[in-house]
Amino acid sequence: MATYLICLALAMVGGLLLSRLTKLVNLPAVTAYLVAGLLLGPFCLGALQLPGFGFNSLHQVETLSIITQTALGFIAFTIGNEFRLSQLKATGAKAITIGIFQAVFTTVLVDIVLIALHFCFPNVLSLPCAIVLGAIASATAPAATLMVVRQYKADGPLTRLLMLVVAIDDAVGLVLFSASFGIATALSEGQASVLAVVVEPIVEIVLSLALGSIMGWLLNAVEHMFHSRSKRLTISVGFVLLTVGLSTLKFHVGPVHCGFSLLLSCMMTGTIFCNICDTSEELMSRIDGWTMPLNVLFFVISGAELDLNVLSQPMTLIVGVIYIIARSLGKYYGSDLSCRITRQSKPITRNLGITLLPQAGVALGMAITAATLPGGDLTRNVVLFAVLIYELVGPALTRRSLMKVGEIRPEGRTSARTLNTPKA
């Protein structure tokens, strides 16, 4: 217990201290937290095997998954706040069109490139893995995007559209991956399963939305029983934790494997709550402040999880570079085309695709599932390599794009220490 507490304390403090250095070179704090994780991880300071001084092994990092899962739940809950009816009426249909189109476009483009690579070098990349990698490419990391938006207090048409598209992107990515994984499994086993390709993805989405709706309605009902801000905050945190816990449950109904998507469930909880609670905005802002330390730990642990062994594998690097190039082109041109179709302004059309490049937890979760396929180890390692690159570069590119369209306010011009000093 002492070792873990010391390690978590070093992770939190180290990440914050490093963010002071990255600020000098105009990099987002998210990048600092990820680099801090790499430094404290099992391939750097953790390799010294000093108890409490960094993460000594990947297994030790994996035991902290409860923290990363909880942080993802709160991030998804916060993103659900973006789906207010007033905002959906203005941009909802366009955001859905863009979210679906760019995700499908990216999957198709990556599939074409990697399937061509398979036929050229069948011993390097299997066909099932090529198909699954295409679906994984559709996923965007909501956490990195949200943290950049929060840090720089970004606001404007692009920021609001981005938050909606990121949320929709994960739902579409879940469907694409489930269908692609079912096809890949059929190819590797020689038989197709309608349940795996069609039924189970739809069941998971329906169950997740239902769970989120129920939890959002219950949160509103229970929250009305309390009047103090601290108690309302406590009950809100409790309900998000409960939703995270319930979303990890899995069961069977006959031959159908049933489960929930943590992101979709918590996102729906936030969406329902913010649309039926009159004081949801004030409560959401308080939750944002409460979860800041949790988010720092999330990114530091995510950085420590990155397996640097993949950098020593030539085949992984070659396929990884091809995957990164194809995915980046898919996100950029998919967003560009869908923005033109929905008649977005030129600044949004030119910059939205760049803000969708970050990729992390959702993609890694898909990669772990894909690792069960023949040759799946390469799939997992390619995604690990891509996440390493995207997480270090993506937040900075997101910041640059939001700055280009003028939606980032100056940061660090005021001091809470000064503002909190009582007047004489």
PDB file of C-alpha atoms in Angstrom, residues 84 220 223-224 232 273-274 276-286:
ATOM      1  CA  ARG A  84     -27.762  19.749 -24.662  1.00  0.00           C
ATOM      2  CA  ASN A 220     -31.521  13.899 -11.200  1.00  0.00           C
ATOM      3  CA  GLU A 223     -29.861  15.041  -6.497  1.00  0.00           C
ATOM      4  CA  HIS A 224     -33.087  16.966  -5.790  1.00  0.00           C
ATOM      5  CA  ARG A 232     -24.912  17.387  -4.489  1.00  0.00           C
ATOM      6  CA  PHE A 273     -28.775  14.632 -16.521  1.00  0.00           C
ATOM      7  CA  CYS A 274     -27.772  17.914 -18.176  1.00  0.00           C
ATOM      8  CA  ILE A 276     -33.432  17.462 -17.220  1.00  0.00           C
ATOM      9  CA  CYS A 277     -31.599  19.152 -14.315  1.00  0.00           C
ATOM     10  CA  ASP A 278     -31.949  22.941 -14.111  1.00  0.00           C
ATOM     11  CA  THR A 279     -28.705  23.343 -12.139  1.00  0.00           C
ATOM     12  CA  SER A 280     -26.602  20.871 -14.126  1.00  0.00           C
ATOM     13  CA  GLU A 281     -24.170  23.479 -15.515  1.00  0.00           C
ATOM     14  CA  GLU A 282     -23.133  24.652 -12.044  1.00  0.00           C
ATOM     15  CA  LEU A 283     -22.758  21.066 -10.856  1.00  0.00           C
ATOM     16  CA  MET A 284     -20.784  20.033 -13.941  1.00  0.00           C
ATOM     17  CA  SER A 285     -18.284  22.855 -13.373  1.00  0.00           C
ATOM     18  CA  ARG A 286     -17.744  21.657  -9.796  1.00  0.00           C
TER      19      ARG A 286
END
